[in-house]
mmCIF file of C-alpha atoms and ligand atoms in Angstrom:
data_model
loop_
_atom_site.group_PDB
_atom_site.id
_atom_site.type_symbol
_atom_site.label_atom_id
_atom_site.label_comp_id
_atom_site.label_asym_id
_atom_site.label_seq_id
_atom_site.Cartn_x
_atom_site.Cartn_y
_atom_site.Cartn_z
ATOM 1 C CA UNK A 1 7.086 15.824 -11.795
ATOM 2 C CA UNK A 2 3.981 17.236 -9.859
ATOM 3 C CA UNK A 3 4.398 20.086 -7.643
ATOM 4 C CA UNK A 4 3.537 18.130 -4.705
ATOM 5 C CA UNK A 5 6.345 15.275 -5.683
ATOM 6 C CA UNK A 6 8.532 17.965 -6.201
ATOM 7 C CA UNK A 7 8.309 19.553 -2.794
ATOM 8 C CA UNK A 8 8.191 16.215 -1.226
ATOM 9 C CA UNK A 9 11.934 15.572 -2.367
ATOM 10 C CA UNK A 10 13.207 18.933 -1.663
ATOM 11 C CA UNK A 11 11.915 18.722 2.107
ATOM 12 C CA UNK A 12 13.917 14.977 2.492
ATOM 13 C CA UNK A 13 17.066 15.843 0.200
ATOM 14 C CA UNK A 14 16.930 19.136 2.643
ATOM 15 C CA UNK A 15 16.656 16.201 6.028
ATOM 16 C CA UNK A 16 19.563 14.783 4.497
ATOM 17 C CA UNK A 17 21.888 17.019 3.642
ATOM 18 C CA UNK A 18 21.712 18.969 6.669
ATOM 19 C CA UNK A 19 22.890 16.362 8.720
ATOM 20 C CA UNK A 20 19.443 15.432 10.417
ATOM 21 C CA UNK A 21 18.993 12.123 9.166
ATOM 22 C CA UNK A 22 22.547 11.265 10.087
ATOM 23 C CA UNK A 23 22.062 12.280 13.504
ATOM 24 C CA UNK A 24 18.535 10.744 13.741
ATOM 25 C CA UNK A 25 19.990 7.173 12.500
ATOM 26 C CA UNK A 26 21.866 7.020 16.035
ATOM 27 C CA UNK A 27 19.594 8.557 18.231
ATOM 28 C CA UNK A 28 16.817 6.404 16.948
ATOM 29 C CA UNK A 29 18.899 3.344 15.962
ATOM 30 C CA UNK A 30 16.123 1.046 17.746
ATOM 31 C CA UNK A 31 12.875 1.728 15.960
ATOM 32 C CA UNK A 32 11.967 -0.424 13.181
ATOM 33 C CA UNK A 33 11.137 1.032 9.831
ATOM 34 C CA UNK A 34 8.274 -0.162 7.681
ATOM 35 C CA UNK A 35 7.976 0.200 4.324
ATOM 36 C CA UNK A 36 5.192 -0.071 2.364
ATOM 37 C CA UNK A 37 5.352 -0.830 -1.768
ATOM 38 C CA UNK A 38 2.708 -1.882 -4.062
ATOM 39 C CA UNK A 39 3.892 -2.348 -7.628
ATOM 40 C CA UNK A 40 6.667 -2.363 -9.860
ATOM 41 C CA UNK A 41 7.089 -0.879 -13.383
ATOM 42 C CA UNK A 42 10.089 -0.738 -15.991
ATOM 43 C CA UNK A 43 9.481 2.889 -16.505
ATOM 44 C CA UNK A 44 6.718 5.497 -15.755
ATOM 45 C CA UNK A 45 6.512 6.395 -19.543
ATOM 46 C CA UNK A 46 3.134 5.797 -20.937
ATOM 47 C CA UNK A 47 1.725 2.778 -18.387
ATOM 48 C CA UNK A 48 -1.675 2.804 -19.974
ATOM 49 C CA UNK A 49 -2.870 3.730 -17.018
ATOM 50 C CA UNK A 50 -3.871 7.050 -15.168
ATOM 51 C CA UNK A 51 -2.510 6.663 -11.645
ATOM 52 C CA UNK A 52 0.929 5.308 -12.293
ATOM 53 C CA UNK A 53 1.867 6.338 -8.073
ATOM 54 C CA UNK A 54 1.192 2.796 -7.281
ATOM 55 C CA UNK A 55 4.353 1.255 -9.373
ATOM 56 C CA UNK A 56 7.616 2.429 -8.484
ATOM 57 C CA UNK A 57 10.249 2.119 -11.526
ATOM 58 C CA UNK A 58 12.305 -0.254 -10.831
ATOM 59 C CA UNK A 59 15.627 1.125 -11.075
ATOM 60 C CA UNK A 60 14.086 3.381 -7.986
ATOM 61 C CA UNK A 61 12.873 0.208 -6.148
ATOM 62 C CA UNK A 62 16.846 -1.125 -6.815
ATOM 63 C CA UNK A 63 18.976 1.960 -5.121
ATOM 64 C CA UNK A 64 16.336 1.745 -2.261
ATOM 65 C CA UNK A 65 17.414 -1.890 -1.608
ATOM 66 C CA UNK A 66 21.000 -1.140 -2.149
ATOM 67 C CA UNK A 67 20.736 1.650 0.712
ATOM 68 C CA UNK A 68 19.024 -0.844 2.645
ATOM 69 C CA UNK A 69 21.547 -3.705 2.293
ATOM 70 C CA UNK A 70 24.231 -1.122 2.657
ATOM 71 C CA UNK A 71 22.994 0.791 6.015
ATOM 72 C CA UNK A 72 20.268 -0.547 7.659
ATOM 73 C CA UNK A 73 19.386 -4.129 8.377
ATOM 74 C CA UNK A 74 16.177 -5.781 6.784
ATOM 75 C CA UNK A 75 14.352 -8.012 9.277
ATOM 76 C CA UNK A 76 11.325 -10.127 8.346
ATOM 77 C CA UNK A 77 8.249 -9.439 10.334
ATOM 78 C CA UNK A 78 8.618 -13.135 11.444
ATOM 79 C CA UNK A 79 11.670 -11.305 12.991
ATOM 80 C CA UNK A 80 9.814 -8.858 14.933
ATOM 81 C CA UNK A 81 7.249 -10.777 15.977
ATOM 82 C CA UNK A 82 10.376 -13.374 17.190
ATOM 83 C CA UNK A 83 11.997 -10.734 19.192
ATOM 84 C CA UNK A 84 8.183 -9.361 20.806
ATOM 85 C CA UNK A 85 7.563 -12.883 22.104
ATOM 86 C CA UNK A 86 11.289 -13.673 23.665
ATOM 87 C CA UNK A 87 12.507 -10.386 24.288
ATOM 88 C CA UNK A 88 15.162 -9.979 22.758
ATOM 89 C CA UNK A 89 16.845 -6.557 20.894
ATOM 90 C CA UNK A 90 16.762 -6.454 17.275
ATOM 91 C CA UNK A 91 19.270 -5.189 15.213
ATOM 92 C CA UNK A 92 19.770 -1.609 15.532
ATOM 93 C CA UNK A 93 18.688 0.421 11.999
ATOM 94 C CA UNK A 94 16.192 -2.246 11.364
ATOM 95 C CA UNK A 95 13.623 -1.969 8.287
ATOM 96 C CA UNK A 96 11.138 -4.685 7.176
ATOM 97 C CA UNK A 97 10.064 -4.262 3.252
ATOM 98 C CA UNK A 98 6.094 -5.138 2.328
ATOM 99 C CA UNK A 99 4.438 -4.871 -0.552
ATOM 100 C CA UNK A 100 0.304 -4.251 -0.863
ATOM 101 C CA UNK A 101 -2.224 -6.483 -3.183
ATOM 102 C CA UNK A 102 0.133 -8.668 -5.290
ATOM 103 C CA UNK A 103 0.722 -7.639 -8.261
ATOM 104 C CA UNK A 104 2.756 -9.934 -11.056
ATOM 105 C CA UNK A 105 5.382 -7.723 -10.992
ATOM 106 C CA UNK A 106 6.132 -8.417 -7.616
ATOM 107 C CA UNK A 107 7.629 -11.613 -8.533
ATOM 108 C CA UNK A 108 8.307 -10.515 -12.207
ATOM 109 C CA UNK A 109 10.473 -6.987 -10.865
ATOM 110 C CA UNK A 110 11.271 -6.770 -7.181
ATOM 111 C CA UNK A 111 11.802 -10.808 -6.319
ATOM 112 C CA UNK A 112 15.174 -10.872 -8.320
ATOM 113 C CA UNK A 113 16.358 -7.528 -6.931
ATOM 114 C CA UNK A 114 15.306 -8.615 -3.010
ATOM 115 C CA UNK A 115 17.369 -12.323 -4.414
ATOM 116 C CA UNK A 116 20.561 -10.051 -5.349
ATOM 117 C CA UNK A 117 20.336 -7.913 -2.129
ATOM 118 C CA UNK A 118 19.573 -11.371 0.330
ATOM 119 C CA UNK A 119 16.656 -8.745 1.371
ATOM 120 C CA UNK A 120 13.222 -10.882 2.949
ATOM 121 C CA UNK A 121 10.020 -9.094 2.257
ATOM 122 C CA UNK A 122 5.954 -9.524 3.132
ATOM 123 C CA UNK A 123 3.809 -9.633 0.003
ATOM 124 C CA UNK A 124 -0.028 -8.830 1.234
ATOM 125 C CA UNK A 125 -2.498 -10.065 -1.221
ATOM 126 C CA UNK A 126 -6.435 -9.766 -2.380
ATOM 127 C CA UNK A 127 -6.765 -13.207 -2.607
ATOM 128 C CA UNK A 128 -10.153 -12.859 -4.697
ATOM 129 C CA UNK A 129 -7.491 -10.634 -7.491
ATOM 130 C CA UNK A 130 -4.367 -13.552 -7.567
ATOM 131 C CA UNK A 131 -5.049 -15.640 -10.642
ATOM 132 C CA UNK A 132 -8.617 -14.405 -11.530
ATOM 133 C CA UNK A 133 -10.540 -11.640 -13.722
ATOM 134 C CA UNK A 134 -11.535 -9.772 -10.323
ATOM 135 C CA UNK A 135 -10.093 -7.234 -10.468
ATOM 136 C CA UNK A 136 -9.380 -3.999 -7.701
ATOM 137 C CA UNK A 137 -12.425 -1.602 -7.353
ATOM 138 C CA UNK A 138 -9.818 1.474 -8.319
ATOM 139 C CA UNK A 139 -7.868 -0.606 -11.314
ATOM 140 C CA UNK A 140 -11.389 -0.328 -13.012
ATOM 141 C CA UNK A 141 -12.488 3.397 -12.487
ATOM 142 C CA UNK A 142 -9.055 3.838 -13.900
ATOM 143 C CA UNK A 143 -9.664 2.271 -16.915
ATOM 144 C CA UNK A 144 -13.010 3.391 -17.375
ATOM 145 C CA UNK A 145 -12.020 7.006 -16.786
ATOM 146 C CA UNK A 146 -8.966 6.379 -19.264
ATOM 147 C CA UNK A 147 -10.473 4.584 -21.975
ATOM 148 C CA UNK A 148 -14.106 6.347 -21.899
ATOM 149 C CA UNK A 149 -15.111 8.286 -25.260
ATOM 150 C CA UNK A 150 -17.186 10.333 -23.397
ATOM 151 C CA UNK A 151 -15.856 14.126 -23.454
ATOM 152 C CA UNK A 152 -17.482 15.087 -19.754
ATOM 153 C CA UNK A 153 -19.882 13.686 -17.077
ATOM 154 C CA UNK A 154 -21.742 15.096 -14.158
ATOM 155 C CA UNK A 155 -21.445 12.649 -11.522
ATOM 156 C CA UNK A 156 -23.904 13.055 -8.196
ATOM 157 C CA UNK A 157 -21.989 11.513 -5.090
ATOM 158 C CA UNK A 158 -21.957 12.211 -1.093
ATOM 159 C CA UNK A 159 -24.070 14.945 -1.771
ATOM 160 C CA UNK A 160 -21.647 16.284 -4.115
ATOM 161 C CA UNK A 161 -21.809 17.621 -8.180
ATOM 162 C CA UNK A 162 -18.708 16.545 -9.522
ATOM 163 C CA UNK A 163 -18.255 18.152 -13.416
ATOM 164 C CA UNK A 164 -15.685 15.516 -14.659
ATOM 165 C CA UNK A 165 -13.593 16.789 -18.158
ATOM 166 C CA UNK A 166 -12.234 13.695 -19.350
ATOM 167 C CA UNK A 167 -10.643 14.941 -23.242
ATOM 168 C CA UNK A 168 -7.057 15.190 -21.983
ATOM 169 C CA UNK A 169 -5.325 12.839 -20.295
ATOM 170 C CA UNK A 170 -4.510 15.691 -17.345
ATOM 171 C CA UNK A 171 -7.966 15.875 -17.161
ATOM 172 C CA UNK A 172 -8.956 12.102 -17.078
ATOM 173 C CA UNK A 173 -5.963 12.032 -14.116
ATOM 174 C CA UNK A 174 -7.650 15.031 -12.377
ATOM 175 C CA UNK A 175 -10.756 13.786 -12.377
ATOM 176 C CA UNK A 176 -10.005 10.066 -11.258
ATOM 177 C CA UNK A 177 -8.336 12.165 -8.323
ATOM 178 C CA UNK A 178 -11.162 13.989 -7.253
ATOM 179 C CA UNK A 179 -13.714 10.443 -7.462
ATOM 180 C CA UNK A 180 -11.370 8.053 -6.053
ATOM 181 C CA UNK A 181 -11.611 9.618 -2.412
ATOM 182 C CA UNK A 182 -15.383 9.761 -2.618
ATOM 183 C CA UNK A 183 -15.953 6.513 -3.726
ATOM 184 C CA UNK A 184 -13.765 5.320 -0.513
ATOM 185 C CA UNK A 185 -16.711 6.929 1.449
ATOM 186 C CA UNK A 186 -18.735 5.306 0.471
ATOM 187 C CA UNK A 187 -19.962 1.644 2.017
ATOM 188 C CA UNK A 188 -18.670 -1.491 0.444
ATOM 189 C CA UNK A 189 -21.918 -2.440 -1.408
ATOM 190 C CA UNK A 190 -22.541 1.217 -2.329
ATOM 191 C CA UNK A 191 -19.021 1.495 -4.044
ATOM 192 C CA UNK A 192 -19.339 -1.176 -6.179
ATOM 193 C CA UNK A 193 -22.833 -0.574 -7.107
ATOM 194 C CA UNK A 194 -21.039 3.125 -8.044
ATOM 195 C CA UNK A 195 -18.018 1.173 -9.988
ATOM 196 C CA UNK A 196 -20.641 -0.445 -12.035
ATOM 197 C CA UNK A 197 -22.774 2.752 -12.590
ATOM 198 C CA UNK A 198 -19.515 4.895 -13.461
ATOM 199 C CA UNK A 199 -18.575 1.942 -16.136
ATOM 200 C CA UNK A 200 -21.934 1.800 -17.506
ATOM 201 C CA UNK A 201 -22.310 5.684 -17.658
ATOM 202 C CA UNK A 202 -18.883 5.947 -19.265
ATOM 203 C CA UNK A 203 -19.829 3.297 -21.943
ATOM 204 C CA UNK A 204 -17.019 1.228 -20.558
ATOM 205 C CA UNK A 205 -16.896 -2.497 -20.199
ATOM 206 C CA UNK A 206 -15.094 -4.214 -17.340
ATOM 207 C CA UNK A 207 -11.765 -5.253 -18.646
ATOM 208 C CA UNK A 208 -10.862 -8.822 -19.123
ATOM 209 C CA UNK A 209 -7.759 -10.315 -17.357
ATOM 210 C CA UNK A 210 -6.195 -10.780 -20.911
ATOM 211 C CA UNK A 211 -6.775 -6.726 -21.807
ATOM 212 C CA UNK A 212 -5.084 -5.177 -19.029
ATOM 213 C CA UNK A 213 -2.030 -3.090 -18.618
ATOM 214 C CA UNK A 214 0.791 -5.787 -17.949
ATOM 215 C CA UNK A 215 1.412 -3.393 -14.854
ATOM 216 C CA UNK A 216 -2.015 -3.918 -13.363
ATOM 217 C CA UNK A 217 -1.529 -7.874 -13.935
ATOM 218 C CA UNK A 218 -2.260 -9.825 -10.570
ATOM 219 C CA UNK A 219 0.627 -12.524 -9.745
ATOM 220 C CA UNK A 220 -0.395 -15.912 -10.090
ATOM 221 C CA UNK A 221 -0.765 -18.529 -7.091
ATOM 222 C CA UNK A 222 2.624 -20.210 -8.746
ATOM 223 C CA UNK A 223 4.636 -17.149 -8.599
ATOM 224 C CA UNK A 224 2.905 -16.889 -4.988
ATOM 225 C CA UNK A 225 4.222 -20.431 -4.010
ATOM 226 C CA UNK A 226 7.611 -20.573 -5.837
ATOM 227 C CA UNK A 227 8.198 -17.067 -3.302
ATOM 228 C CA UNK A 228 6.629 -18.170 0.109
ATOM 229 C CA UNK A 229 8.834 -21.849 -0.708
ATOM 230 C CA UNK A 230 11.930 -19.942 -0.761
ATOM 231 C CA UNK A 231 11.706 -18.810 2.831
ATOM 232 C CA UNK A 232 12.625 -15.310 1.993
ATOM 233 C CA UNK A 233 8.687 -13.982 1.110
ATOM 234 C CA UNK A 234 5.778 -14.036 3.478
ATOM 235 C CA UNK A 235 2.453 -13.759 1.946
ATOM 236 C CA UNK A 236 0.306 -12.753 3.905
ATOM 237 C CA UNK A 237 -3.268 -11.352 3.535
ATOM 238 C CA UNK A 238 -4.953 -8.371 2.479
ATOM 239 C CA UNK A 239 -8.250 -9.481 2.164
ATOM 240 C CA UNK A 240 -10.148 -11.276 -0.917
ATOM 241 C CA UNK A 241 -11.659 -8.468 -2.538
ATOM 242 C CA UNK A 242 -9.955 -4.994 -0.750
ATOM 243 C CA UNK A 243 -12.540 -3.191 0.730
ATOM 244 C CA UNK A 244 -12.021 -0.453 3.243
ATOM 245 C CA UNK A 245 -12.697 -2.700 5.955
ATOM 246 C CA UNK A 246 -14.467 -0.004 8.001
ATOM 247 C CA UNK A 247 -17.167 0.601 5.373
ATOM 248 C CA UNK A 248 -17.886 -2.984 5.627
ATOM 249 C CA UNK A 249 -20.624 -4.442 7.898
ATOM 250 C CA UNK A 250 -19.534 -7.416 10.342
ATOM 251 C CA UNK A 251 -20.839 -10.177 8.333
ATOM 252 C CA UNK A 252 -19.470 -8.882 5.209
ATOM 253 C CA UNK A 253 -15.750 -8.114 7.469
ATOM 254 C CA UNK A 254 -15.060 -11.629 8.749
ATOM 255 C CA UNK A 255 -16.332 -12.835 5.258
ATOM 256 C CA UNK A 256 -13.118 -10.882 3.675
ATOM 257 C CA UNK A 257 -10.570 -11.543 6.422
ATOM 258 C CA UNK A 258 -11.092 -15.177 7.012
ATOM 259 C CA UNK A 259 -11.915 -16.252 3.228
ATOM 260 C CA UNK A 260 -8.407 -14.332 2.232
ATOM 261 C CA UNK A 261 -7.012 -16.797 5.498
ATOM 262 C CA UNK A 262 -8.441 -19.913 3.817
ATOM 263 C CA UNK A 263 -7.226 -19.242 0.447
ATOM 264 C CA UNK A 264 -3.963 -18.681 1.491
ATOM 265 C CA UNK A 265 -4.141 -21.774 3.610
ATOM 266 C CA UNK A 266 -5.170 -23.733 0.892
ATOM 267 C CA UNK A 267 -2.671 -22.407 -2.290
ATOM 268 C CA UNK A 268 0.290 -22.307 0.607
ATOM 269 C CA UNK A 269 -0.234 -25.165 2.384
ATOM 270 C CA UNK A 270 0.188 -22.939 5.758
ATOM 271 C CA UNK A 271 -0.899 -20.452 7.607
ATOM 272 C CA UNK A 272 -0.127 -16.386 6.371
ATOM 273 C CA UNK A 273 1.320 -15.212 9.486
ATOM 274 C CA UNK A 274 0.229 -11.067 8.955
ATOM 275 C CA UNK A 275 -1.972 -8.439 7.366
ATOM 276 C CA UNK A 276 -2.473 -5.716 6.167
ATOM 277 C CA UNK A 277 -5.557 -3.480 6.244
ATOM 278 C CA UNK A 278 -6.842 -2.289 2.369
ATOM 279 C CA UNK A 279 -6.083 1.907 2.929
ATOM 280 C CA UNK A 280 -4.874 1.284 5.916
ATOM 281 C CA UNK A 281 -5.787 4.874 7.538
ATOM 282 C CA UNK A 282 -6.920 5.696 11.522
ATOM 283 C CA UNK A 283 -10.459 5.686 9.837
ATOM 284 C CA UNK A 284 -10.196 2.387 7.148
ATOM 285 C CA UNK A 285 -10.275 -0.234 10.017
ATOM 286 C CA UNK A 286 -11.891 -0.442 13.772
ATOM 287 C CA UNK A 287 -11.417 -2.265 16.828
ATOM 288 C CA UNK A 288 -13.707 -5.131 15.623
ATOM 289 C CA UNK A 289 -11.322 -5.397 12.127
ATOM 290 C CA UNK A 290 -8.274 -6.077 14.321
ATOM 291 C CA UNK A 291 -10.285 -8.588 17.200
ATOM 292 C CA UNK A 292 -11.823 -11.108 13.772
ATOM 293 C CA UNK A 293 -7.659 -10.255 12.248
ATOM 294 C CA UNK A 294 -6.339 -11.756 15.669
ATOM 295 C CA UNK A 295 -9.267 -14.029 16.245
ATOM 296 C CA UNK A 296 -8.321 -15.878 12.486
ATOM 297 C CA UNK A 297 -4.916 -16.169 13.584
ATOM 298 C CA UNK A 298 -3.097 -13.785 12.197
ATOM 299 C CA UNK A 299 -0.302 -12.726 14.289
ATOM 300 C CA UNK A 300 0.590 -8.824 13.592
ATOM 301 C CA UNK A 301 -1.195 -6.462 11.098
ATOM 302 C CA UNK A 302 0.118 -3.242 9.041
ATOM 303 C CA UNK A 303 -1.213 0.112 8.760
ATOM 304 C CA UNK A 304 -0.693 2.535 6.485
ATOM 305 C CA UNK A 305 -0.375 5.325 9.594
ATOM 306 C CA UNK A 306 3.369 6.984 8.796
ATOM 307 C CA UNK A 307 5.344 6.174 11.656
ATOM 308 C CA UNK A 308 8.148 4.045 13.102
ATOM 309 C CA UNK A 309 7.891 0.819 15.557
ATOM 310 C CA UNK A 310 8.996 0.478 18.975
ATOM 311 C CA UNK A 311 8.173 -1.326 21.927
ATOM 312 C CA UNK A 312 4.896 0.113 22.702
ATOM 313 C CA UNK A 313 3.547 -0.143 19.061
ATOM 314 C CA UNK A 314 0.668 -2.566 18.983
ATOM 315 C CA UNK A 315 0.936 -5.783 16.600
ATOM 316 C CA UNK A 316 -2.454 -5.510 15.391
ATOM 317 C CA UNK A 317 -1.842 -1.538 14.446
ATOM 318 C CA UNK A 318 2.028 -1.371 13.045
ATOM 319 C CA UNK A 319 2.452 2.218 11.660
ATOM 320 C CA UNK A 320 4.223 2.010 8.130
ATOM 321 C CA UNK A 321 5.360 4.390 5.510
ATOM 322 C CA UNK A 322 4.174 4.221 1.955
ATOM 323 C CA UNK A 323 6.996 4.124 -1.202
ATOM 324 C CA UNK A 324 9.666 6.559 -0.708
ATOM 325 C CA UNK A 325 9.638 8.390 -4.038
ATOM 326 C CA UNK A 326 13.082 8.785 -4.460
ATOM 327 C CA UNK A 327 16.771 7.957 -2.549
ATOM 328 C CA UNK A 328 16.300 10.913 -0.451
ATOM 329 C CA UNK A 329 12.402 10.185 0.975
ATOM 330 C CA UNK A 330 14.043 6.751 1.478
ATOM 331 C CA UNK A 331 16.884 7.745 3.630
ATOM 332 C CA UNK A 332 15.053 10.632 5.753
ATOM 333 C CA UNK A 333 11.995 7.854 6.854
ATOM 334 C CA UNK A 334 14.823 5.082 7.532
ATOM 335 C CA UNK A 335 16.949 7.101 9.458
ATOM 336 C CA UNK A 336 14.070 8.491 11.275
ATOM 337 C CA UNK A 337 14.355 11.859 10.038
ATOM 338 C CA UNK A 338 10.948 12.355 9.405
ATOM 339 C CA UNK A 339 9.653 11.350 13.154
ATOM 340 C CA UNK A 340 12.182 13.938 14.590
ATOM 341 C CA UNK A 341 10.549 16.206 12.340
ATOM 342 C CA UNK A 342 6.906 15.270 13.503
ATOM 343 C CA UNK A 343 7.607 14.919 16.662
ATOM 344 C CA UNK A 344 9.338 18.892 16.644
ATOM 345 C CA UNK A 345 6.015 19.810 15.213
ATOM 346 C CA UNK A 346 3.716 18.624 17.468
ATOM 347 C CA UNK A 347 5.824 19.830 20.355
ATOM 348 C CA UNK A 348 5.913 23.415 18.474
ATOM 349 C CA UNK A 349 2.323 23.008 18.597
ATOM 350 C CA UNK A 350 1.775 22.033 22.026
ATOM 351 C CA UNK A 351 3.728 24.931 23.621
ATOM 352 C CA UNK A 352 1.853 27.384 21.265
ATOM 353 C CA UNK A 353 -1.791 25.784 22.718
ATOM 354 C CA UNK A 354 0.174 26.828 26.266
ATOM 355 C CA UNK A 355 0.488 30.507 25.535
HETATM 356 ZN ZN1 ZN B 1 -4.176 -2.449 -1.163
#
């Protein structure tokens, strides 16, 4: 387990078994958890694949939905979005599940889990990746960086050398580290131009649909259907070819956000009701991203900004928490553990600016 991992699950099993995230689940009963998931996998073992933190194993993804059938109630955002226009009090402890892109194994691993537990879920997907060979910017540096034969490049970016050792695998991972937050720097047309130059520099060709990792495997518009029809998904939209909508220009951002509306339309026969911005940081979407979001009719839009929702949380800027890593990360965000803990800090840090 990394060091960073490791640390991550000593700090919430620590939240936990001191009592804290007991104490926090009453005080804070009526904030709303979000929780954000991307994949699924049968086990981390060898994925073929460098950045496996995008696919939860599934026996992970199943204790997290036991604790959340168990002790805290899981709303649909339909739900929330219900109880915002009437008024009305949700259920105290609630949590809403999403997932980000739509991958097969969304359907494949977590739909018959969410089916055991009665849980409803939001699926957000890049329209322009369901069913096709387009694949996600990052799925292909991945690749390219994994499957190169090249021992070492020199890579010139953001004004940056970057000496990449690519023999090892810990190497190849360490390296697609260090690119894949300068790449997101970079402007939408720049970082595919880059994607193309890092493929053609590693001697790399762009995978077809048929020669990828069965984890990176996009879920078809069927498996999309059969979910929304059963009244317990929402898919909803995460634009058609996930760029960081704030490296976009405005042409090229309504282009994304209302194509991904249409092609839901069309494959769904209805309207997505939310979104969810590609990152998802305070710097990977604007003002103007959430006007054209609300402006195509989408009702409510997630972040990826950690934090819990209450009354004054805007629709078009819900704060959500990425995959808890283990039962303990799980329990310490639901119960609210974690805000208590942020909001101490930046208290502590507020009467030390007063001294
Ligand atoms: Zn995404």
């Amino acid at each position: 387990m990394p060091l960073a991992l490791h640390s991550r699950v000593i700090k919430a099993a620590a939240l936990v078994g001191s009592g804290l995230a007991a104490y926090t689940r009453t005080r804070r009963a009526g904030e709303v958890t979000l929780l954000g998931f991307h994949g699924l996998c049968e086990n981390v073992g060898d994925l073929g694949i460098l950045d496996w933190s995008l696919h939860l194993p599934v026996s992970g993804f199943r204790s997290i939905c036991a604790l959340l059938a168990s002790d805290y109630r899981v709303i649909s955002l339909a739900d929330l979005l219900e109880a915002r226009k009437h008024g009305t009090k949700l259920p105290d402890n609630a949590a809403i599940i999403t997932f980000d892109d739509g991958y097969a194994s969304n359907y494949e691993l977590a739909y018959p889990i969410l089916k055991k537990f009665g849980l409803p879920a939001s699926i957000y997907v890049t329209t322009g990746f369901l069913g096709s060979e387009d694949m996600l910017w990052f799925q292909r540096v991945d690749l390219a960086l994994g499957r190169t034969e090249k021992p070492t490049i020199d890579w010139k970016i953001n004004g940056k050398k970057l000496r990449m050792l690519l023999v090892t695998r810990e190497q190849r991972q360490q390296s697609l580290v260090r690119l894949i937050p300068e790449l997101k720097e970079l402007s939408d047309a720049d970082l595919l131009h880059e994607v193309c130059r890092i493929e053609e520099m590693l001697g790399v060709k762009t995978p077809s649909a048929n020669d990828l990792p069965q984890v990176m495997r996009p879920m078809t518009w069927d498996m999309a259907r059969e979910m929304s029809a059963s009244g317990q998904i929402e898919i909803g939209g995460h634009t058609h070819t996930h760029p960081i909508l704030a490296r976009c220009d405005s042409i090229a951002m309504r282009a994304e956000i209302f194509t991904c509306r249409d092609r839901i339309r069309e494959e769904l026969g209805a309207m997505p009701i939310s979104f969810a911005y590609p990152n998802g940081g305070q710097d990977d979407f604007t003002h103007e991203t959430m006007s054209l979001v609300k402006e195509a009719g989408f009702q409510a839009a997630c972040s990826a900004i950690n934090g819990r929702v209450d009354d004054q949380s805007s629709l078009f800027q819900l704060p959500r928490y990425g995959t808890p890593e283990s039962i303990w990360e799980a329990e310490a965000t639901l119960s609210g553990a974690y805000e208590t803990l942020k909001d101490w800090r930046q208290s502590c840090l507020k009467a030390m600016s007063m001294i």
